[in-house]
PDB file of C-alpha atoms and ligand atoms in Angstrom:
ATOM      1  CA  UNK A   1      57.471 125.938  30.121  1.00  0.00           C
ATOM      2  CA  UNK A   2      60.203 125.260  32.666  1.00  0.00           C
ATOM      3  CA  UNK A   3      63.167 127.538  33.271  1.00  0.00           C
ATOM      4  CA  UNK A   4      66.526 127.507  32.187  1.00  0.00           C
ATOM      5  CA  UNK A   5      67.544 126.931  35.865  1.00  0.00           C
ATOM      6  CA  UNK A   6      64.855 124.001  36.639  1.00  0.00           C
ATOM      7  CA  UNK A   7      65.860 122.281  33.497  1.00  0.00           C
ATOM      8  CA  UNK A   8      69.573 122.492  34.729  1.00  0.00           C
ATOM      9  CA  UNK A   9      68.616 120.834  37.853  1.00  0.00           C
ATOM     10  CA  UNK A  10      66.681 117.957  36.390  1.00  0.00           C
ATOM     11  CA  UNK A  11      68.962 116.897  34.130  1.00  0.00           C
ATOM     12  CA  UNK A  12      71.747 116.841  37.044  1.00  0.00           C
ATOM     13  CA  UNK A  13      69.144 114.878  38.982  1.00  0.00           C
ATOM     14  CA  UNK A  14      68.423 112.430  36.035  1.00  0.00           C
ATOM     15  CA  UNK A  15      72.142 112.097  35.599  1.00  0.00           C
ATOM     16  CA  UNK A  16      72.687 111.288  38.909  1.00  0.00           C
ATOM     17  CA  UNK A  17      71.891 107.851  38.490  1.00  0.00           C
ATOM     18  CA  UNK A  18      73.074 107.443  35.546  1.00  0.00           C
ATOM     19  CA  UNK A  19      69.560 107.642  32.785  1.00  0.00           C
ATOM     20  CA  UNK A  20      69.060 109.743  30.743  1.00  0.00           C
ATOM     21  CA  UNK A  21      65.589 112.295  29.909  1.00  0.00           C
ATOM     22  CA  UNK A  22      63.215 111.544  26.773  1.00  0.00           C
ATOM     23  CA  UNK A  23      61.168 114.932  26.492  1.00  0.00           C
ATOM     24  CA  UNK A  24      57.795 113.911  25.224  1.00  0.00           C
ATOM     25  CA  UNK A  25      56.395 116.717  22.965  1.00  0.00           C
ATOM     26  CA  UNK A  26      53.075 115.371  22.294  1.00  0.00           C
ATOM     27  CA  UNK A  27      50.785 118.363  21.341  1.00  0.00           C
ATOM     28  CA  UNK A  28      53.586 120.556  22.159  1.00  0.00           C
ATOM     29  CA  UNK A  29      54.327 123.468  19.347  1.00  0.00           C
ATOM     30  CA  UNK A  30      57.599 123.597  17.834  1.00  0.00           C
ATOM     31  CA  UNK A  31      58.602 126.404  18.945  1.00  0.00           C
ATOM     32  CA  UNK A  32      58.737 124.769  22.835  1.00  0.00           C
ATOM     33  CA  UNK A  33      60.776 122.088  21.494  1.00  0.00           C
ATOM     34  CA  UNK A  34      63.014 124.546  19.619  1.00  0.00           C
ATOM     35  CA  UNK A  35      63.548 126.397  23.413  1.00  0.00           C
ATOM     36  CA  UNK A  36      64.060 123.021  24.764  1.00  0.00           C
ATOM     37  CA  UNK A  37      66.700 122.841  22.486  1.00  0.00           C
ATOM     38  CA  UNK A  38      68.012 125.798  22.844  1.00  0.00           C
ATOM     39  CA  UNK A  39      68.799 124.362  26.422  1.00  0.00           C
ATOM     40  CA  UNK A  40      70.851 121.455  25.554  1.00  0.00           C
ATOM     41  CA  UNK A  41      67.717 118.398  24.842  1.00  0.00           C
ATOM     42  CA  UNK A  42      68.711 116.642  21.865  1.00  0.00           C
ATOM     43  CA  UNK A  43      66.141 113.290  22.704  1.00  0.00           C
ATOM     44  CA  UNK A  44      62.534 113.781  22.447  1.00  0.00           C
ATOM     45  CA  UNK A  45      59.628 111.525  22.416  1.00  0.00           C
ATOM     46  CA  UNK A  46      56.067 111.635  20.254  1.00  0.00           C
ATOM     47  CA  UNK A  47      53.607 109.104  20.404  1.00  0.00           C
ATOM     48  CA  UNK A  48      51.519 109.644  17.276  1.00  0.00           C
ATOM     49  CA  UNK A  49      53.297 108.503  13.368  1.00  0.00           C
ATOM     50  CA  UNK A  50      51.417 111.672  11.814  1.00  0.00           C
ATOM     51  CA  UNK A  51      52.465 114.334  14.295  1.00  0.00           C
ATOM     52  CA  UNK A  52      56.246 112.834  14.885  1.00  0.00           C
ATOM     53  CA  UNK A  53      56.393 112.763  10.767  1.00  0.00           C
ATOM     54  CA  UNK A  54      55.253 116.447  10.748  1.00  0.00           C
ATOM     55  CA  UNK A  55      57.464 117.188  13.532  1.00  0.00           C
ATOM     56  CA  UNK A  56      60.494 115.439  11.963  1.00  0.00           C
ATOM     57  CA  UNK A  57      59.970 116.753   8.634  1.00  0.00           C
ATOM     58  CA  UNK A  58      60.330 120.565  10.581  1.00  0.00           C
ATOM     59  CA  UNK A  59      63.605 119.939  11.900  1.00  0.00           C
ATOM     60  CA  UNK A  60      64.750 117.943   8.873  1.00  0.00           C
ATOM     61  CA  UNK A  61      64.803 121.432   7.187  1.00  0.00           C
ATOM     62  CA  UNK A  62      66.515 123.266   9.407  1.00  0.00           C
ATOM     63  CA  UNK A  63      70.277 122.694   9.974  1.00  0.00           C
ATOM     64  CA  UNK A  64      70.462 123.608  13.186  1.00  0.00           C
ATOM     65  CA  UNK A  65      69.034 121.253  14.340  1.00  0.00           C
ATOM     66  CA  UNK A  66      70.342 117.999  12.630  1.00  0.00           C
ATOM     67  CA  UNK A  67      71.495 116.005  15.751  1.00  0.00           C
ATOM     68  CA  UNK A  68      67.183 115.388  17.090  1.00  0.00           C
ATOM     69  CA  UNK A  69      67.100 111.886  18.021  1.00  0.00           C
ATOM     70  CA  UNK A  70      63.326 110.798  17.629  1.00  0.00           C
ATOM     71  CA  UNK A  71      61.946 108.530  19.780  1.00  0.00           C
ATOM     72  CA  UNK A  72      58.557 106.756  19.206  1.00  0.00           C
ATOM     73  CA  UNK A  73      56.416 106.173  22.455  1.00  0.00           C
ATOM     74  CA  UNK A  74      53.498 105.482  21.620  1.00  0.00           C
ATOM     75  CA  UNK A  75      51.248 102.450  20.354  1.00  0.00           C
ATOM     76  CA  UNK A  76      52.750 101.518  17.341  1.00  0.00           C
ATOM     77  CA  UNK A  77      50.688  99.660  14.067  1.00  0.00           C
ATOM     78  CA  UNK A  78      52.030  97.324  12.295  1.00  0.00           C
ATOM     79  CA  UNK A  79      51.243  99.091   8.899  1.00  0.00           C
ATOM     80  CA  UNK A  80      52.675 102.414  10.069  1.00  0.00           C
ATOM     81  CA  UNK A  81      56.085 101.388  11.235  1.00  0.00           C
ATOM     82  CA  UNK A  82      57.034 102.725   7.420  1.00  0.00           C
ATOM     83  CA  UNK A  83      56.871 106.036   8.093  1.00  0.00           C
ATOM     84  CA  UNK A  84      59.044 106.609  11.311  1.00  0.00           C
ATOM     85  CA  UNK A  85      61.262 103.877  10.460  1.00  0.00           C
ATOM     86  CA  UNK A  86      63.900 105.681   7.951  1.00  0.00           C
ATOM     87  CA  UNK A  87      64.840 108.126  11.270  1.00  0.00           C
ATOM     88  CA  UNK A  88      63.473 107.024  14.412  1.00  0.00           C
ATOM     89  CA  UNK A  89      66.465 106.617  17.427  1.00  0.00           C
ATOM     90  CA  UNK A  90      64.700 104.105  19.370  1.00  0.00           C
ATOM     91  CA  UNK A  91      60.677 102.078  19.477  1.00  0.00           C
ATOM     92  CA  UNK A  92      60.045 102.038  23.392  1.00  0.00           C
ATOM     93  CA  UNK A  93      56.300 100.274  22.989  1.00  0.00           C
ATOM     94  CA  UNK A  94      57.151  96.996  20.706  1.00  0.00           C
ATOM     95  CA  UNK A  95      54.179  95.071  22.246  1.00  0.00           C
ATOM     96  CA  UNK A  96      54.202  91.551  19.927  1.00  0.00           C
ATOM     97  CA  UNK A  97      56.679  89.745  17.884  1.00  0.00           C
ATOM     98  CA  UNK A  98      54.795  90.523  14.725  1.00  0.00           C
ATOM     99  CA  UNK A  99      55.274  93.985  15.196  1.00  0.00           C
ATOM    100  CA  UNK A 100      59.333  93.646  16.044  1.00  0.00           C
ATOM    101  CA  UNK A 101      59.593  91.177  12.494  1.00  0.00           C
ATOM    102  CA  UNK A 102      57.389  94.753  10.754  1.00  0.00           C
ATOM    103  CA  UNK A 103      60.170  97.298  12.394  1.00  0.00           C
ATOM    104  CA  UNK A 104      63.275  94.309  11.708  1.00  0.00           C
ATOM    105  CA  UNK A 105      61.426  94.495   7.619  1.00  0.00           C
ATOM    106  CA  UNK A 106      61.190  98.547   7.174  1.00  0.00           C
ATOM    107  CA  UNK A 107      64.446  99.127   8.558  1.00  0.00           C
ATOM    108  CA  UNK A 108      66.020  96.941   6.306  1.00  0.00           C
ATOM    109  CA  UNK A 109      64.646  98.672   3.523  1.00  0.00           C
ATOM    110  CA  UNK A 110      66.032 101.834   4.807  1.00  0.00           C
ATOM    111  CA  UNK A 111      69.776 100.501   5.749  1.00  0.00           C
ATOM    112  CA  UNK A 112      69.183 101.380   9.670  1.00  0.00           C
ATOM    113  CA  UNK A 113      69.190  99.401  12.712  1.00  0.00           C
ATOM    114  CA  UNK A 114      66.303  99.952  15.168  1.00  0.00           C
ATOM    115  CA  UNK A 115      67.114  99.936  19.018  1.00  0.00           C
ATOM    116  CA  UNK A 116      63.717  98.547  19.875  1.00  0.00           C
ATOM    117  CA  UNK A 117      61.925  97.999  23.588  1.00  0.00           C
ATOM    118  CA  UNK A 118      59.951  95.711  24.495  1.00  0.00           C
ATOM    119  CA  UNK A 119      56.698  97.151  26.528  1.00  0.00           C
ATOM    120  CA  UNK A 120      55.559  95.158  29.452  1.00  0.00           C
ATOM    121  CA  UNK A 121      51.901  95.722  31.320  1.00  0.00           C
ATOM    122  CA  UNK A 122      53.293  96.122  35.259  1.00  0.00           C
ATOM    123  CA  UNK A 123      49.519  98.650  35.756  1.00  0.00           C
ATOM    124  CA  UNK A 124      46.549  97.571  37.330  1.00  0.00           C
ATOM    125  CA  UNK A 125      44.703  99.892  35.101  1.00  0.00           C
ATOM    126  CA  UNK A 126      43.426  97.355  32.282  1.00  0.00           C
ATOM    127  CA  UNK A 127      43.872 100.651  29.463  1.00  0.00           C
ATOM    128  CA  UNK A 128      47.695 100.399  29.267  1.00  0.00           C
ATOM    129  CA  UNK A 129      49.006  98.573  26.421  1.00  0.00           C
ATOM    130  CA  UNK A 130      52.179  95.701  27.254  1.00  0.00           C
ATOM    131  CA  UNK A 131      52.915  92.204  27.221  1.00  0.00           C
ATOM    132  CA  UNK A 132      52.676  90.257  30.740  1.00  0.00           C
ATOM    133  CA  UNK A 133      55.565  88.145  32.075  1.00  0.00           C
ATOM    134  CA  UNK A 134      54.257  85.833  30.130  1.00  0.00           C
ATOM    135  CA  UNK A 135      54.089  86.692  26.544  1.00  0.00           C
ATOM    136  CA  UNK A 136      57.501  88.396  27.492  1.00  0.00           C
ATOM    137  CA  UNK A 137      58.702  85.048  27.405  1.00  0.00           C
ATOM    138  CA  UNK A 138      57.252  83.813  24.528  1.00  0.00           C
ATOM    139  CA  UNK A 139      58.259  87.148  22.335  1.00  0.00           C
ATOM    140  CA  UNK A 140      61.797  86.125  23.868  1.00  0.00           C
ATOM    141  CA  UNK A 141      61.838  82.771  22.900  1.00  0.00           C
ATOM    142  CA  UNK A 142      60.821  83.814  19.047  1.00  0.00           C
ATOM    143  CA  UNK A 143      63.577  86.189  19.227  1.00  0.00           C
ATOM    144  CA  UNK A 144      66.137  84.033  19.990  1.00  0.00           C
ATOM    145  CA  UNK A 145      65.338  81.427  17.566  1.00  0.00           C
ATOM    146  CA  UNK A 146      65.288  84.145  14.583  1.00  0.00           C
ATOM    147  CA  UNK A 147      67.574  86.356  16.185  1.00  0.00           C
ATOM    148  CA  UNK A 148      70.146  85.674  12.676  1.00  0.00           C
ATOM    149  CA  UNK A 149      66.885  86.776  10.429  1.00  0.00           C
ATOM    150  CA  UNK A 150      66.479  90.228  12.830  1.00  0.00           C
ATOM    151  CA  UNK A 151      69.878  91.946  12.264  1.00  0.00           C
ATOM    152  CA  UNK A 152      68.238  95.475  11.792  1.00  0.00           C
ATOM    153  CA  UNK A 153      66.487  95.849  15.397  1.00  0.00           C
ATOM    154  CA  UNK A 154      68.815  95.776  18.282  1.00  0.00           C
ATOM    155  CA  UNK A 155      66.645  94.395  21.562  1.00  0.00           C
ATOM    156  CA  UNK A 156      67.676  97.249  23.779  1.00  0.00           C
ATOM    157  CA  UNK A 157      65.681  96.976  26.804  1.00  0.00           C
ATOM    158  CA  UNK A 158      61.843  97.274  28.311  1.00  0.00           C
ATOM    159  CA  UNK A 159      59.638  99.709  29.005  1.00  0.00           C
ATOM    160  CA  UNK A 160      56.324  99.857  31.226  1.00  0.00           C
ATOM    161  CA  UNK A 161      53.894 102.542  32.651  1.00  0.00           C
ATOM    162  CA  UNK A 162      52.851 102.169  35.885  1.00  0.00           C
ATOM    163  CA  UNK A 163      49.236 102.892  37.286  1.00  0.00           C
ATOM    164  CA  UNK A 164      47.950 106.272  37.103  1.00  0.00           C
ATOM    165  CA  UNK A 165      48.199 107.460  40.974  1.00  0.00           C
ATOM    166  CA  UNK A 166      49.912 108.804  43.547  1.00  0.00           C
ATOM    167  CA  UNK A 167      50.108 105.684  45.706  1.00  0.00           C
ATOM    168  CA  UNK A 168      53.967 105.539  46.299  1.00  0.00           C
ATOM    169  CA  UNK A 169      54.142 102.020  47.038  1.00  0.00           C
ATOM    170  CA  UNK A 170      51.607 100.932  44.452  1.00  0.00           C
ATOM    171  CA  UNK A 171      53.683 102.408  41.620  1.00  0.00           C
ATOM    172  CA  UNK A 172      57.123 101.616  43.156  1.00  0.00           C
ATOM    173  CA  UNK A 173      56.019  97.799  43.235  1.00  0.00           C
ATOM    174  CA  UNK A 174      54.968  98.143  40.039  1.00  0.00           C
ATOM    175  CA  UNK A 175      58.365  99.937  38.602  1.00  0.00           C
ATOM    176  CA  UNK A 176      59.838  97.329  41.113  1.00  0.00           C
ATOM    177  CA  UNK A 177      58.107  94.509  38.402  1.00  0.00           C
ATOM    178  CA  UNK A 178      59.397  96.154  35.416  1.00  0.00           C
ATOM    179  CA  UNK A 179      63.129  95.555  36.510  1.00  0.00           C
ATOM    180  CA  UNK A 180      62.665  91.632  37.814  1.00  0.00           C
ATOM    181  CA  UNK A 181      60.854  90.938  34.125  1.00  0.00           C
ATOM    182  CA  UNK A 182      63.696  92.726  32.509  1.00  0.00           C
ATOM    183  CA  UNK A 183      66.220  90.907  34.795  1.00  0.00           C
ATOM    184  CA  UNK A 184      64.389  87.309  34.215  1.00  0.00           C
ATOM    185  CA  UNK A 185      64.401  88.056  30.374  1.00  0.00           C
ATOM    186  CA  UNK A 186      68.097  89.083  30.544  1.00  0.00           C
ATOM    187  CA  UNK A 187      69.169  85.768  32.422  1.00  0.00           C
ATOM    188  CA  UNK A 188      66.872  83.465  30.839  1.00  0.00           C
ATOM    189  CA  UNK A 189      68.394  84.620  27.180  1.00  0.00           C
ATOM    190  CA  UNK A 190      70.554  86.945  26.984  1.00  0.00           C
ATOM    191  CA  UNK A 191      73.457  86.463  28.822  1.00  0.00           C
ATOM    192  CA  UNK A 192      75.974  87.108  26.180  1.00  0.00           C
ATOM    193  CA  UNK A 193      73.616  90.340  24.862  1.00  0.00           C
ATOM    194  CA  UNK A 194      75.218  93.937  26.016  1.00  0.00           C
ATOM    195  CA  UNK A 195      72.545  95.953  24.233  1.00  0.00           C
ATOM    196  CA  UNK A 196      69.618  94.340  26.309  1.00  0.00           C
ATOM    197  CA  UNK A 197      69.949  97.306  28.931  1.00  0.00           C
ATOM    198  CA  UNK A 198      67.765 100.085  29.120  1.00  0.00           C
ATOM    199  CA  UNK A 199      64.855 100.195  31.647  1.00  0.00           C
ATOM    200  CA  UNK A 200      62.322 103.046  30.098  1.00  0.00           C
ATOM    201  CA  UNK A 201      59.676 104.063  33.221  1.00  0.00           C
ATOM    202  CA  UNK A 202      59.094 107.746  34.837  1.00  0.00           C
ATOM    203  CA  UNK A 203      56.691 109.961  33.870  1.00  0.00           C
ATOM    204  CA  UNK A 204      56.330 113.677  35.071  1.00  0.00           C
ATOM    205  CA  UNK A 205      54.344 112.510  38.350  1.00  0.00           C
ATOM    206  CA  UNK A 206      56.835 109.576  39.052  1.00  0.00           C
ATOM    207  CA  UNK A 207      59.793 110.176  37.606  1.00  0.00           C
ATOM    208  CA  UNK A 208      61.866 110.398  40.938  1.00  0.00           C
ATOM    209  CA  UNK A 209      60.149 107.028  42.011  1.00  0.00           C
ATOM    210  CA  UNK A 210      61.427 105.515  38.836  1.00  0.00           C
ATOM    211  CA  UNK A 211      65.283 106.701  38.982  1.00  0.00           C
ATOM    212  CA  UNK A 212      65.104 105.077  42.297  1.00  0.00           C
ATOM    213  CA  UNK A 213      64.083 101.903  41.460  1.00  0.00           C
ATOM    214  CA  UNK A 214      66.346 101.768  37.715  1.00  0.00           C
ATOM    215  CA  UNK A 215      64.955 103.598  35.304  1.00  0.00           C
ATOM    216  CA  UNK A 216      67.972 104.342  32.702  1.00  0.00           C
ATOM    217  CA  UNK A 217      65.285 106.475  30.266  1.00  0.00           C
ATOM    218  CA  UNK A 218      62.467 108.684  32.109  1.00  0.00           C
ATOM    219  CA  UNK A 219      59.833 110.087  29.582  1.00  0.00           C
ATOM    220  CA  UNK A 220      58.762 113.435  31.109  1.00  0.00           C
ATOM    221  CA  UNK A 221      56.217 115.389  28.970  1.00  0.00           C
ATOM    222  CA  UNK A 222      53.855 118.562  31.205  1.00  0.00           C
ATOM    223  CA  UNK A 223      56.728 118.868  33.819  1.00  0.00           C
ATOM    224  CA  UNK A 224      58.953 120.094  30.741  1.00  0.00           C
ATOM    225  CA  UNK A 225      56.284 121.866  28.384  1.00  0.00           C
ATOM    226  CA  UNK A 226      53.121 122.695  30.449  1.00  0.00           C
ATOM    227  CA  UNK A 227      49.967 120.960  30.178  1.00  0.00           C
ATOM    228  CA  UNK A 228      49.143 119.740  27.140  1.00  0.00           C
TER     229      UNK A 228
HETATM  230  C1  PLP B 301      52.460 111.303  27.396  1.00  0.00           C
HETATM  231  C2  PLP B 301      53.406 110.250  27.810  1.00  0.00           C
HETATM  232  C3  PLP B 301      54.469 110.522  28.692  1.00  0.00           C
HETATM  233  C4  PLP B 301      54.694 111.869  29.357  1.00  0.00           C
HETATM  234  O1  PLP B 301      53.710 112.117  30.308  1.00  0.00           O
HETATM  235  P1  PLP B 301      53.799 113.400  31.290  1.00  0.00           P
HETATM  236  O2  PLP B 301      52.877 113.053  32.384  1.00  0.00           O
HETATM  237  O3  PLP B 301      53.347 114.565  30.475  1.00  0.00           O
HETATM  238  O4  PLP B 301      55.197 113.529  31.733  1.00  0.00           O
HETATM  239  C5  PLP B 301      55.361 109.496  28.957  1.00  0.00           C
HETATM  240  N1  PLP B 301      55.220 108.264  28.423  1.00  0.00           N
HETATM  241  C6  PLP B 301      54.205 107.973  27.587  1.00  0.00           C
HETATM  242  C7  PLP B 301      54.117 106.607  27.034  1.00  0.00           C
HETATM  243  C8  PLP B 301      53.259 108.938  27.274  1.00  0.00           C
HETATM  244  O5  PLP B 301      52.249 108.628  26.458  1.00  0.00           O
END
C-alpha cells in the first residue's frame, strides 16, 4: 500500500498537468480503499458490475463516506448497465453505439446523466477491447444524428489502453493515437460540444508517459494498492 508521503507526491505530479487520478480497486479489500480515503481519494475505478455493486453498496452505508464517485472501467454488457447505472460518476469503456443507447435508457429511468467515454483500440495486442478510428466515426455519426433522443449520457471524452510493454516509444505512439482520434472526433463533430474533453490513458507502468502526451484521467491500480 503506498505511503502517505508517496501518495502526496503523485497526486502533485498528476496535478501538474492538469488530470486528475482514478484509483482502480479491483480485488482490492475495503479496508485499502477506506485508507485511500483516509488520504484525500474520493474517485475510484472497478471493472467488474458484481464487485463495484458490492463495493458501492459498503460505502452507501456508511456516512462518511458519501462523496465516492464510482467509476466503471471495465467491459461493460449491455444487459448489466442496470445495475451501476443509478450511481456510477462516469463509463470510460463505451465500446458500440448500442451499448451508449442501453446506458442513455437506464439512466433515464434513474433521473441521472451519464458522463460516458468512448474506448478506442490504439494496442497492438489483439486482447484489448475498443473501437478503431473507424467505427469511432461511425459511433460519432449515430450520435450526432440522435444526439436530441440521448439527453441522459454526456459524451465526455475517450479512453484507450496501450500495449502491454515497456517499449517507450511503442506506447507513447500509441497514447500519441489516442489524442489525434479524440482530436479528429472533436473537429469532425463537435465543435460546439465543451463536455467532449477528457483523454482517459495511464496505467501504473505508464502513467508518466501518458500525462506527457494528454492524459486528463490516469487509472492507476498496484502502484496505489499492491499487487492484486
Ligand atoms: C486494472 C486496470 C487498470 C489499473 O492497472 P494497474 O496496472 O494496476 O495500475 C487501469 N485500467 C484498466 C482498464 C484496468 O483494467
Amino acid at each position: 500500500m503506498i505511503l502517505a508521503e508517496q501518495f502526496k507526491a503523485l497526486t502533485a505530479q498528476i496535478h501538474t498537468y492538469q488530470a486528475q487520478l482514478v484509483a482502480v480497486s479491483k480485488f482490492q479489500t475495503i479496508e485499502k480503499i477506506e485508507a485511500l480515503y483516509a488520504l484525500g481519494q474520493r474517485d475510484f475505478g472497478e471493472n467488474y458490475v458484481q464487485e463495484l455493486v458490492t463495493k458501492y453498496e459498503y460505502f452507501k452505508a456508511k456516512p462518511e463516506f458519501q462523496d465516492i464517485r464510482w467509476h466503471f472501467i471495465g467491459h461493460l454488457q449491455r444487459n448489466k448497465v442496470k445495475y451501476i447505472a443509478p450511481f456510477v460518476a462516469m463509463i470510460h469503456g463505451v465500446d458500440s453505439f448500442k451499448l451508449l443507447v442501453e446506458i442513455n435508457k437506464e439512466a433515464e429511468k434513474n433521473a441521472v446523466t451519464i458522463p460516458c467515454l468512448m474506448q478506442i483500440f490504439i494496442a497492438t495486442e489483439e486482447s484489448k477491447f475498443g473501437m478503431d478510428a473507424t467505427e469511432a466515426i461511425e459511433f460519432m455519426s449515430y450520435y450526432q444524428a440522435q444526439k436530441e433522443q440521448l439527453q441522459h449520457i454526456t459524451l465526455a471524452g475517450v479512453m484507450g489502453m496501450a500495449s502491454f510493454s515497456n517499449n517507450e516509444s511503442l506506447v507513447r505512439s500509441e497514447f500519441q493515437k489516442l489524442i489525434s482520434i479524440k482530436h479528429m472526433l472533436k473537429s469532425s463533430y463537435m465543435l460546439a460540444h465543451p463536455n467532449f474533453k477528457e483523454v482517459s490513458m495511464g496505467m501504473s507502468a505508464d502513467y508518466e508517459w501518458a500525462l506527457a502526451e494528454g492524459s486528463t484521467l490516469v487509472r492507476i491500480g498496484s502502484m496505489l494498492f499492491g499487487a492484486r
